[in-house]
XYZ file of N, CA, C and O in Angstrom:
684
model
N -11.775 -42.044 -13.036
C -10.878 -41.697 -12.120
C -11.586 -40.742 -10.956
O -12.394 -39.888 -11.049
N -11.282 -41.148 -9.695
C -11.768 -40.552 -8.777
C -11.348 -38.911 -8.432
O -10.228 -38.560 -9.020
N -12.054 -37.948 -8.078
C -11.743 -36.476 -7.828
C -10.553 -36.246 -7.135
O -9.522 -35.355 -7.526
N -10.339 -37.103 -5.773
C -9.020 -36.870 -5.211
C -7.811 -37.219 -6.068
O -6.716 -36.660 -5.774
N -8.046 -38.411 -6.754
C -6.929 -38.788 -7.596
C -6.699 -37.989 -8.743
O -5.234 -37.695 -8.868
N -7.526 -37.146 -9.136
C -7.321 -36.608 -10.331
C -6.743 -35.233 -9.622
O -5.705 -34.674 -10.123
N -7.118 -34.798 -8.699
C -6.361 -33.369 -7.987
C -4.947 -33.746 -7.698
O -4.028 -32.997 -7.893
N -4.663 -34.811 -7.137
C -3.397 -35.433 -6.816
C -2.536 -35.307 -7.990
O -1.365 -34.965 -7.965
N -2.985 -35.725 -9.338
C -2.279 -35.809 -10.511
C -2.101 -34.329 -10.880
O -0.936 -34.129 -11.591
N -2.913 -33.274 -10.736
C -2.711 -31.932 -11.012
C -1.825 -31.537 -10.176
O -0.975 -30.875 -10.696
N -1.626 -31.527 -8.826
C -0.561 -31.101 -8.278
C 0.717 -31.494 -8.532
O 1.579 -30.885 -8.979
N 0.735 -32.841 -8.968
C 2.271 -33.299 -9.417
C 2.655 -33.076 -10.746
O 3.791 -32.608 -11.046
N 1.666 -32.780 -11.690
C 1.848 -32.066 -13.041
C 2.709 -30.680 -12.933
O 3.589 -30.489 -13.445
N 1.816 -30.196 -11.910
C 2.399 -28.675 -11.816
C 3.660 -28.817 -10.971
O 4.481 -27.673 -11.421
N 3.698 -29.706 -9.984
C 5.143 -29.415 -9.151
C 6.339 -29.962 -10.135
O 7.388 -29.502 -9.989
N 5.938 -30.983 -11.158
C 7.362 -31.188 -11.919
C 7.355 -30.611 -13.166
O 8.521 -30.499 -13.698
N 6.508 -29.742 -13.513
C 6.720 -28.669 -14.782
C 7.601 -27.464 -14.095
O 7.205 -26.808 -13.120
N 8.379 -27.007 -14.997
C 9.158 -25.697 -15.155
C 8.462 -24.613 -15.572
O 8.705 -23.398 -15.345
N 7.498 -24.825 -16.462
C 6.923 -24.014 -17.077
C 4.992 -24.056 -16.750
O 4.871 -25.311 -16.533
N 4.607 -22.962 -16.839
C 3.165 -23.064 -16.725
C 2.286 -23.901 -17.750
O 2.732 -24.213 -18.882
N 1.086 -24.628 -17.118
C 0.418 -25.551 -17.891
C -0.963 -24.878 -17.954
O -1.557 -24.402 -17.025
N -1.478 -24.610 -19.044
C -2.898 -24.394 -19.287
C -3.808 -25.205 -18.965
O -3.763 -26.647 -18.989
N -5.051 -24.842 -18.487
C -6.093 -25.626 -17.942
C -6.526 -26.636 -18.824
O -7.016 -27.697 -18.502
N -6.430 -26.026 -20.228
C -6.874 -27.008 -21.322
C -6.076 -28.400 -21.583
O -6.443 -29.589 -21.680
N -4.749 -28.018 -21.324
C -3.862 -29.011 -21.571
C -3.837 -30.062 -20.434
O -3.982 -31.370 -20.677
N -4.256 -29.617 -19.174
C -4.281 -30.546 -18.222
C -5.415 -31.467 -18.360
O -5.652 -32.533 -18.101
N -6.555 -30.726 -18.504
C -7.965 -31.325 -19.029
C -7.551 -32.644 -19.984
O -8.334 -33.444 -20.028
N -6.963 -32.191 -21.122
C -6.786 -33.114 -22.156
C -6.052 -34.155 -21.659
O -6.505 -35.569 -21.963
N -5.097 -34.051 -21.049
C -4.279 -35.067 -20.468
C -5.048 -35.942 -19.534
O -4.875 -37.211 -19.175
N -6.133 -35.540 -18.550
C -6.843 -35.984 -17.825
C -8.255 -36.609 -18.071
O -8.641 -37.328 -17.258
N -8.535 -36.259 -19.155
C -9.808 -36.761 -19.979
C -11.153 -35.985 -19.324
O -12.031 -36.700 -19.318
N -11.070 -34.775 -19.012
C -11.887 -34.255 -18.361
C -11.982 -32.653 -18.758
O -11.285 -32.350 -19.786
N -13.273 -31.840 -18.563
C -13.505 -30.617 -19.057
C -12.536 -29.678 -18.481
O -11.919 -29.936 -17.373
N -12.127 -28.480 -19.066
C -11.439 -27.406 -18.392
C -11.722 -26.973 -17.352
O -11.545 -26.603 -16.559
N -13.421 -27.046 -17.343
C -13.831 -26.149 -15.913
C -14.016 -27.294 -14.866
O -13.845 -26.910 -13.716
N -13.851 -28.747 -14.993
C -13.354 -29.464 -14.003
C -12.388 -29.041 -13.564
O -11.880 -29.116 -12.327
N -11.024 -28.865 -14.324
C -9.770 -28.699 -13.980
C -9.750 -27.159 -13.278
O -9.248 -27.076 -12.035
N -10.702 -26.174 -13.732
C -10.798 -24.987 -12.844
C -11.294 -25.020 -11.325
O -10.693 -24.667 -10.442
N -12.407 -26.077 -11.342
C -12.883 -26.290 -9.954
C -11.861 -27.193 -9.101
O -11.771 -26.721 -8.102
N -11.171 -28.092 -9.502
C -10.181 -28.699 -8.939
C -8.891 -27.999 -8.508
O -8.528 -27.963 -7.517
N -8.515 -26.768 -9.279
C -7.489 -25.925 -8.971
C -8.117 -25.280 -7.764
O -7.124 -24.940 -6.823
N -9.400 -24.606 -7.805
C -9.891 -23.790 -6.615
C -9.946 -24.944 -5.473
O -9.588 -24.241 -4.300
N -10.198 -25.930 -5.475
C -10.276 -26.814 -4.323
C -8.965 -27.016 -3.522
O -8.416 -27.026 -2.504
N -7.716 -26.971 -4.710
C -6.538 -27.428 -4.427
C -5.921 -26.150 -3.581
O -5.106 -26.330 -2.474
N -6.217 -25.131 -4.079
C -5.596 -23.670 -3.665
C -6.592 -23.371 -2.128
O -5.608 -23.093 -1.234
N -7.835 -23.907 -2.009
C -8.362 -23.617 -0.690
C -7.735 -24.656 0.136
O -7.745 -24.503 1.627
N -7.072 -25.525 0.020
C -6.406 -26.834 0.712
C -5.056 -26.393 0.947
O -4.253 -26.775 1.691
N -4.573 -25.017 0.331
C -3.244 -24.623 0.847
C -2.229 -24.471 -0.268
O -1.173 -24.476 -0.138
N -2.809 -25.178 -1.332
C -1.632 -25.499 -2.643
C -1.451 -24.240 -3.223
O -2.216 -23.135 -3.402
N 0.024 -23.708 -3.368
C 0.218 -22.341 -4.106
C 0.616 -22.594 -5.585
O 1.472 -22.414 -6.190
N -0.678 -22.504 -5.875
C -1.105 -22.622 -7.391
C -1.079 -21.014 -7.861
O -2.414 -20.539 -7.312
N -0.637 -20.652 -8.872
C -1.041 -19.473 -9.426
C -1.451 -19.504 -10.961
O -0.818 -20.305 -11.570
N -2.442 -18.701 -11.248
C -2.920 -18.597 -12.753
C -2.211 -17.353 -13.126
O -2.077 -16.265 -12.917
N -1.409 -17.667 -14.235
C -0.867 -16.698 -14.927
C -1.344 -16.588 -16.416
O -2.278 -17.518 -16.834
N -1.079 -15.658 -17.287
C -1.458 -15.601 -18.754
C -1.062 -16.847 -19.405
O -1.809 -17.434 -20.446
N 0.002 -17.598 -18.858
C 0.481 -18.538 -19.659
C -0.158 -20.102 -19.188
O 0.002 -21.056 -19.743
N -0.748 -20.075 -18.015
C -1.197 -21.350 -17.347
C -1.021 -21.015 -16.170
O -0.723 -20.304 -15.217
N -1.186 -22.441 -15.293
C -1.147 -22.592 -14.096
C 0.318 -23.030 -13.727
O 0.888 -23.772 -14.515
N 0.797 -22.504 -12.520
C 2.201 -22.920 -12.194
C 2.117 -22.980 -10.720
O 1.582 -22.309 -9.720
N 3.129 -23.742 -10.135
C 3.386 -23.893 -8.733
C 4.784 -23.229 -8.761
O 5.768 -23.941 -9.359
N 4.975 -22.054 -7.925
C 6.364 -21.069 -8.010
C 7.442 -22.117 -7.426
O 7.083 -22.391 -6.135
N 8.321 -22.253 -7.927
C 9.648 -22.924 -7.510
C 10.276 -22.085 -6.752
O 10.328 -20.742 -6.976
N 11.172 -22.653 -5.343
C 11.733 -21.528 -4.675
C 12.853 -21.076 -5.416
O 13.500 -21.558 -6.054
N 12.985 -19.553 -5.520
C 13.945 -18.743 -6.081
C 15.538 -19.256 -5.626
O 15.654 -19.545 -4.382
N 16.297 -19.129 -6.522
C 17.731 -19.479 -5.967
C 18.169 -18.152 -4.994
O 17.592 -17.239 -5.276
N 19.016 -18.672 -4.259
C 19.381 -17.648 -3.136
C 20.174 -16.560 -3.872
O 20.165 -15.417 -3.235
N 20.556 -16.342 -5.116
C 21.271 -15.316 -5.763
C 20.427 -14.270 -6.215
O 20.493 -13.585 -6.547
N 19.056 -14.939 -6.397
C 18.055 -14.054 -7.094
C 17.719 -12.857 -6.290
O 17.403 -13.095 -4.982
N 17.227 -11.850 -6.718
C 16.709 -10.462 -5.779
C 15.522 -9.932 -6.408
O 15.040 -10.395 -7.498
N 14.696 -9.441 -5.716
C 13.475 -8.881 -6.267
C 13.370 -7.432 -5.547
O 13.792 -7.162 -4.552
N 12.325 -6.589 -6.090
C 11.998 -5.730 -5.800
C 10.667 -5.092 -6.419
O 10.341 -5.797 -7.235
N 10.059 -4.404 -5.545
C 8.758 -3.831 -6.159
C 9.094 -2.108 -6.791
O 9.603 -1.514 -6.100
N 8.639 -2.175 -8.000
C 8.754 -0.979 -8.692
C 7.435 -0.246 -8.753
O 6.404 -0.652 -9.251
N 7.222 1.163 -8.283
C 5.841 1.923 -8.505
C 6.184 2.570 -10.319
O 7.140 3.104 -10.358
N 5.091 2.345 -10.869
C 5.299 2.844 -12.315
C 4.020 3.490 -12.520
O 2.864 3.441 -12.097
N 3.831 4.436 -13.406
C 2.661 5.026 -13.828
C 2.892 5.529 -15.536
O 4.009 5.911 -15.718
N 1.901 5.004 -16.275
C 1.902 5.378 -17.678
C 0.623 4.690 -18.110
O -0.350 4.579 -17.829
N 0.390 5.151 -19.466
C -1.132 5.057 -20.031
C -0.657 3.706 -20.752
O 0.166 3.154 -20.972
N -1.830 3.241 -21.291
C -1.770 1.531 -21.876
C -1.336 1.592 -23.159
O -0.622 0.538 -23.450
N -0.729 2.658 -23.912
C -0.018 2.694 -24.891
C 1.694 2.353 -24.675
O 2.338 1.889 -25.414
N 1.867 2.398 -23.132
C 3.248 2.231 -23.202
C 3.563 0.976 -22.328
O 4.670 0.986 -21.740
N 2.638 0.055 -21.964
C 2.794 -1.331 -21.312
C 3.663 -2.091 -22.030
O 4.735 -2.636 -21.302
N 3.894 -2.159 -23.383
C 4.741 -2.950 -24.217
C 6.158 -2.498 -23.716
O 7.333 -3.133 -23.513
N 6.394 -1.205 -23.857
C 7.641 -0.509 -23.641
C 8.224 -0.715 -22.241
O 9.281 -1.219 -21.910
N 7.545 -0.741 -21.479
C 7.459 -0.965 -19.892
C 8.291 -2.222 -19.512
O 9.237 -2.839 -18.927
N 7.442 -3.158 -20.040
C 7.461 -4.522 -19.880
C 8.737 -5.150 -20.567
O 9.565 -5.901 -20.052
N 8.987 -4.715 -21.659
C 10.238 -4.771 -22.565
C 11.349 -4.365 -21.767
O 12.516 -5.104 -21.909
N 11.580 -3.242 -21.512
C 12.633 -2.564 -20.462
C 13.167 -3.628 -19.438
O 14.306 -4.224 -19.338
N 12.038 -4.079 -18.746
C 12.328 -5.347 -17.664
C 12.930 -6.644 -18.087
O 13.732 -6.912 -17.836
N 12.211 -7.010 -19.130
C 12.330 -8.475 -19.805
C 13.984 -8.429 -20.365
O 14.781 -9.036 -20.317
N 13.980 -7.379 -21.377
C 15.246 -7.156 -22.153
C 16.684 -6.931 -21.198
O 17.793 -7.219 -21.749
N 16.491 -6.415 -20.057
C 17.549 -6.195 -19.091
C 17.678 -7.325 -18.320
O 18.626 -7.378 -17.287
N 16.946 -8.599 -18.393
C 17.270 -9.702 -17.774
C 16.211 -9.764 -16.771
O 16.429 -10.719 -15.830
N 15.449 -8.888 -16.335
C 14.509 -9.017 -15.264
C 13.180 -9.941 -15.630
O 12.899 -10.362 -16.810
N 12.358 -10.439 -14.695
C 11.208 -11.217 -14.810
C 10.159 -10.569 -14.011
O 10.270 -10.150 -12.789
N 8.672 -10.253 -14.661
C 7.716 -9.467 -13.911
C 6.828 -10.499 -13.653
O 6.267 -11.305 -13.877
N 7.127 -10.584 -12.132
C 6.377 -11.713 -11.209
C 4.618 -11.242 -11.094
O 3.986 -12.222 -11.461
N 4.522 -9.763 -11.214
C 3.033 -9.522 -10.809
C 2.851 -8.195 -11.236
O 3.940 -7.184 -11.354
N 1.596 -7.763 -11.232
C 1.422 -6.248 -11.314
C -0.001 -6.371 -10.081
O -0.619 -7.347 -10.081
N 0.115 -5.244 -9.515
C -0.936 -4.693 -8.509
C -1.436 -3.141 -8.580
O -0.771 -2.521 -9.097
N -2.347 -2.875 -8.195
C -3.169 -1.718 -8.044
C -3.927 -1.490 -6.702
O -4.409 -2.624 -6.075
N -4.025 -0.633 -6.111
C -4.750 0.203 -5.220
C -6.012 0.408 -5.374
O -6.341 1.469 -5.919
N -7.159 -0.457 -5.470
C -8.540 -0.204 -5.676
C -9.068 0.529 -4.503
O -9.004 0.157 -3.542
N -9.972 1.667 -4.811
C -10.624 2.579 -3.960
C -11.503 1.756 -2.856
O -11.776 2.048 -1.537
N -11.996 0.701 -3.413
C -13.154 -0.065 -2.421
C -12.295 -1.347 -2.191
O -12.662 -1.805 -0.942
N -12.080 -2.160 -3.157
C -11.542 -3.385 -2.767
C -9.933 -3.370 -2.257
O -9.588 -4.623 -1.720
N -9.305 -2.546 -2.259
C -7.862 -2.636 -1.585
C -6.916 -3.173 -2.724
O -7.342 -2.996 -4.207
N -5.883 -3.660 -2.193
C -5.186 -4.324 -3.426
C -5.519 -5.227 -4.282
O -6.209 -6.341 -3.855
N -5.437 -5.293 -5.686
C -5.926 -6.244 -6.522
C -4.502 -6.469 -7.409
O -3.763 -5.576 -7.925
N -4.114 -7.864 -7.300
C -2.838 -8.294 -7.987
C -3.361 -9.388 -8.758
O -3.886 -10.106 -8.580
N -2.106 -9.388 -9.955
C -2.380 -10.413 -11.011
C -1.127 -10.883 -11.271
O -0.052 -10.030 -11.280
N -1.127 -12.284 -11.249
C 0.318 -13.017 -11.514
C 0.670 -12.964 -13.156
O -0.120 -13.110 -13.969
N 1.805 -12.336 -13.510
C 2.195 -12.201 -14.932
C 3.284 -13.365 -15.198
O 3.163 -13.969 -16.251
N 4.301 -13.372 -14.465
C 5.527 -14.238 -14.882
C 6.033 -14.332 -16.019
O 5.928 -15.046 -16.977
N 6.244 -12.925 -16.754
C 6.661 -12.360 -17.913
C 8.492 -12.466 -17.960
O 9.064 -11.702 -17.172
N 9.151 -13.421 -18.384
C 10.425 -13.527 -18.403
C 10.975 -13.476 -19.839
O 12.286 -13.308 -19.887
N 10.360 -13.353 -20.793
C 10.902 -13.339 -22.197
C 10.208 -12.726 -23.066
O 8.940 -12.290 -23.040
N 10.728 -12.295 -24.384
C 10.092 -11.737 -25.082
C 8.656 -12.484 -25.654
O 7.734 -11.947 -25.942
N 8.929 -13.673 -25.653
C 7.615 -14.496 -26.310
C 6.587 -14.490 -25.178
O 5.539 -14.613 -25.663
N 7.000 -14.512 -23.964
C 5.951 -14.390 -23.006
C 5.366 -13.222 -23.157
O 3.866 -13.017 -22.886
N 6.144 -11.879 -23.460
C 5.545 -10.754 -23.466
C 4.593 -10.552 -24.686
O 3.675 -10.007 -24.656
N 5.062 -11.059 -25.858
C 4.258 -11.081 -27.186
C 2.854 -11.808 -26.744
O 2.032 -11.270 -27.119
N 2.694 -13.047 -26.033
C 1.744 -13.793 -25.866
C 0.993 -13.108 -24.891
O -0.544 -13.050 -25.244
N 1.511 -12.429 -24.021
C 0.598 -11.620 -23.145
C -0.258 -10.494 -23.740
O -1.474 -10.184 -23.559
N 0.666 -9.750 -24.470
C 0.155 -8.679 -25.356
C -0.964 -9.023 -26.332
O -2.245 -8.475 -26.376
N -0.709 -10.340 -26.952
C -1.646 -11.031 -27.959
C -3.173 -10.978 -27.291
O -4.197 -10.933 -27.584
N -2.633 -11.768 -26.063
C -4.196 -12.158 -25.201
C -4.802 -11.033 -24.620
O -6.273 -10.982 -24.718
N -4.063 -10.015 -24.443
C -4.523 -8.811 -23.815
C -5.816 -8.331 -24.747
O -6.679 -7.611 -24.637
N -4.883 -8.001 -26.086
C -5.851 -7.398 -27.091
C -6.766 -8.191 -27.665
O -7.905 -7.750 -27.869
N -6.807 -9.401 -27.651
C -7.563 -10.262 -28.196
C -9.092 -10.139 -27.225
O -10.175 -10.531 -27.655
N -8.605 -10.220 -25.949
C -9.963 -10.359 -24.861
C -10.285 -8.655 -24.712
O -11.757 -8.556 -24.033
N -9.475 -7.672 -25.163
C -10.265 -6.497 -25.185
C -10.386 -6.072 -23.696
O -11.265 -5.332 -23.292
N -9.661 -6.651 -22.752
C -9.526 -6.514 -21.413
C -9.038 -5.118 -21.298
O -7.880 -5.138 -21.391
N -9.166 -4.355 -20.278
C -8.427 -3.110 -19.822
C -7.572 -3.475 -18.965
O -7.648 -4.398 -17.855
N -6.192 -2.869 -18.707
C -5.443 -3.194 -17.723
C -5.906 -2.725 -16.123
O -6.632 -1.750 -16.357
N -5.350 -3.307 -15.546
C -5.602 -2.949 -13.833
C -5.414 -1.343 -13.578
O -5.983 -0.851 -13.047
N -4.337 -1.392 -14.104
C -3.980 0.120 -14.122
C -4.967 1.230 -14.338
O -4.656 2.727 -13.890
N -5.815 0.924 -15.292
C -7.061 1.907 -15.698
C -7.532 2.323 -14.401
O -7.956 3.572 -14.441
N -7.936 1.843 -13.179
C -8.273 2.056 -12.136
C -7.890 3.018 -11.667
O -8.280 3.904 -11.073
N -6.551 2.897 -11.543
C -5.730 4.022 -10.788
C -5.040 5.232 -11.710
O -4.177 5.821 -11.184
N -5.594 5.404 -12.877
C -5.002 6.388 -13.658
C -3.619 5.820 -14.394
O -2.895 7.149 -14.295
N -3.325 4.794 -14.303
C -1.901 4.326 -14.703
C -1.023 3.890 -13.642
O 0.215 3.414 -13.994
N -1.320 4.418 -12.397
C -0.490 3.873 -11.198
C -0.382 2.594 -10.924
O -1.737 1.920 -10.847
N 0.741 1.546 -10.870
C 0.531 0.356 -10.455
C 1.767 -0.141 -9.819
O 2.810 0.582 -10.156
N 2.007 -1.336 -9.492
C 3.181 -1.823 -8.880
C 3.439 -3.057 -9.628
O 2.737 -3.830 -9.844
N 4.825 -3.271 -9.840
C 5.309 -4.867 -10.504
C 6.149 -5.221 -9.147
O 7.227 -4.406 -8.948
N 6.263 -6.761 -9.022
C 7.120 -7.252 -8.291
C 8.394 -7.788 -9.780
O 7.924 -8.509 -10.251
N 9.468 -7.300 -9.657
C 10.241 -7.682 -10.643
C 11.505 -8.374 -9.778
O 12.150 -8.209 -8.616
N 11.953 -9.623 -10.434
C 13.071 -10.648 -9.808
C 14.091 -10.627 -11.106
O 13.919 -10.600 -12.033
N 15.230 -10.549 -10.515
C 16.566 -10.532 -11.545
C 17.505 -11.316 -10.881
O 17.545 -11.429 -9.709
N 18.695 -11.495 -11.714
C 19.744 -12.348 -10.968
C 20.682 -11.548 -9.867
O 21.107 -12.038 -9.035
N 20.573 -10.186 -10.153
C 21.284 -9.193 -9.296
C 20.812 -8.228 -9.075
O 20.068 -7.333 -9.849
N 21.231 -7.344 -8.245
C 20.702 -5.809 -7.644
C 21.171 -5.118 -8.854
O 20.531 -4.160 -9.109
N 22.324 -5.399 -9.558
C 22.712 -4.381 -10.379
C 21.791 -4.096 -11.694
O 21.261 -3.425 -12.178
N 21.194 -5.518 -12.033
C 20.328 -5.796 -12.958
C 19.057 -4.992 -12.542
O 18.375 -4.246 -13.365
N 18.360 -5.031 -11.304
C 17.177 -4.217 -10.723
C 17.429 -2.747 -11.043
O 16.590 -2.001 -11.103
N 19.008 -2.358 -10.626
C 19.319 -0.880 -10.770
C 19.103 -0.291 -12.121
O 18.555 0.823 -12.487
N 19.714 -1.266 -13.243
C 19.534 -0.710 -14.637
C 18.280 -0.804 -15.106
O 17.907 0.209 -15.563
N 17.285 -1.759 -14.515
C 16.142 -1.676 -14.950
C 15.254 -0.394 -14.504
O 14.520 0.379 -15.193
N 15.413 -0.009 -13.042
C 15.266 1.385 -12.526
C 15.334 2.538 -13.154
O 14.733 3.332 -13.525
N 16.702 2.627 -13.778
C 17.440 3.691 -14.463
C 16.623 3.774 -15.863
O 16.453 5.044 -16.195
N 16.346 2.776 -16.481
C 15.890 2.764 -17.819
C 14.495 3.532 -17.526
O 13.852 4.112 -18.477
N 13.535 2.704 -16.803
C 12.287 3.053 -16.747
C 12.216 4.424 -16.209
O 11.351 5.389 -16.707
N 12.952 5.002 -15.326
C 13.072 6.460 -15.067
C 13.509 7.454 -16.130
O 12.369 8.241 -16.282
N 14.342 7.090 -16.947
C 14.664 7.664 -18.031
C 13.433 7.890 -19.090
O 13.239 8.785 -19.656
N 12.696 7.037 -19.036
C 11.415 6.953 -19.931
C 10.240 7.592 -19.126
O 8.983 7.598 -19.759
N 10.204 7.952 -18.102
C 9.155 8.720 -17.391
C 8.092 7.550 -16.685
O 6.963 8.091 -16.798
N 8.552 6.476 -16.671
C 7.604 5.433 -16.109
C 7.969 5.157 -14.896
O 6.824 4.900 -14.306
N 9.054 5.246 -14.157
C 9.163 4.724 -12.903
C 8.914 6.148 -11.828
O 9.249 7.312 -12.089
N 7.947 5.790 -10.571
C 7.353 6.786 -9.937
C 8.642 6.828 -8.984
O 9.033 5.584 -8.406
N 8.792 8.204 -8.305
C 10.063 7.959 -7.005
C 9.351 8.638 -5.915
O 8.365 9.532 -6.008
């Protein structure tokens, strides 16, 4: 299979999927190594494809329904409260789209999370523990931003109120 044809197939797989697909799964389906897929994804991104790498795999974001609302929440907590923070958001019907911090040298650093369920949260926490990677907020003393998406503004308000009550939401 030619590289262009393989990239077209990768783009097609991601556009048709409603769930993230791991690089390993794509590689297996196309009969190449995961590293080849990583390179192909980089080339597709450079060509303008909106492919996001999440802890669950690669995804092309579908256009949100017009009834969906989103907001950025400024939060601060230590690494022991990551699960609490994310669970409040998810359990109230929110989706954690990303996390970002303001680095003193590099400016904004952003990571796509796409956490919408307890299973997503469990997988994320497991991968974090397994990799022994420090959270981005370590750079900023616990201060970070999340983009949260929810079906209604009322749900966003409820999430904000609970995070505020826990002392996590910055105002």
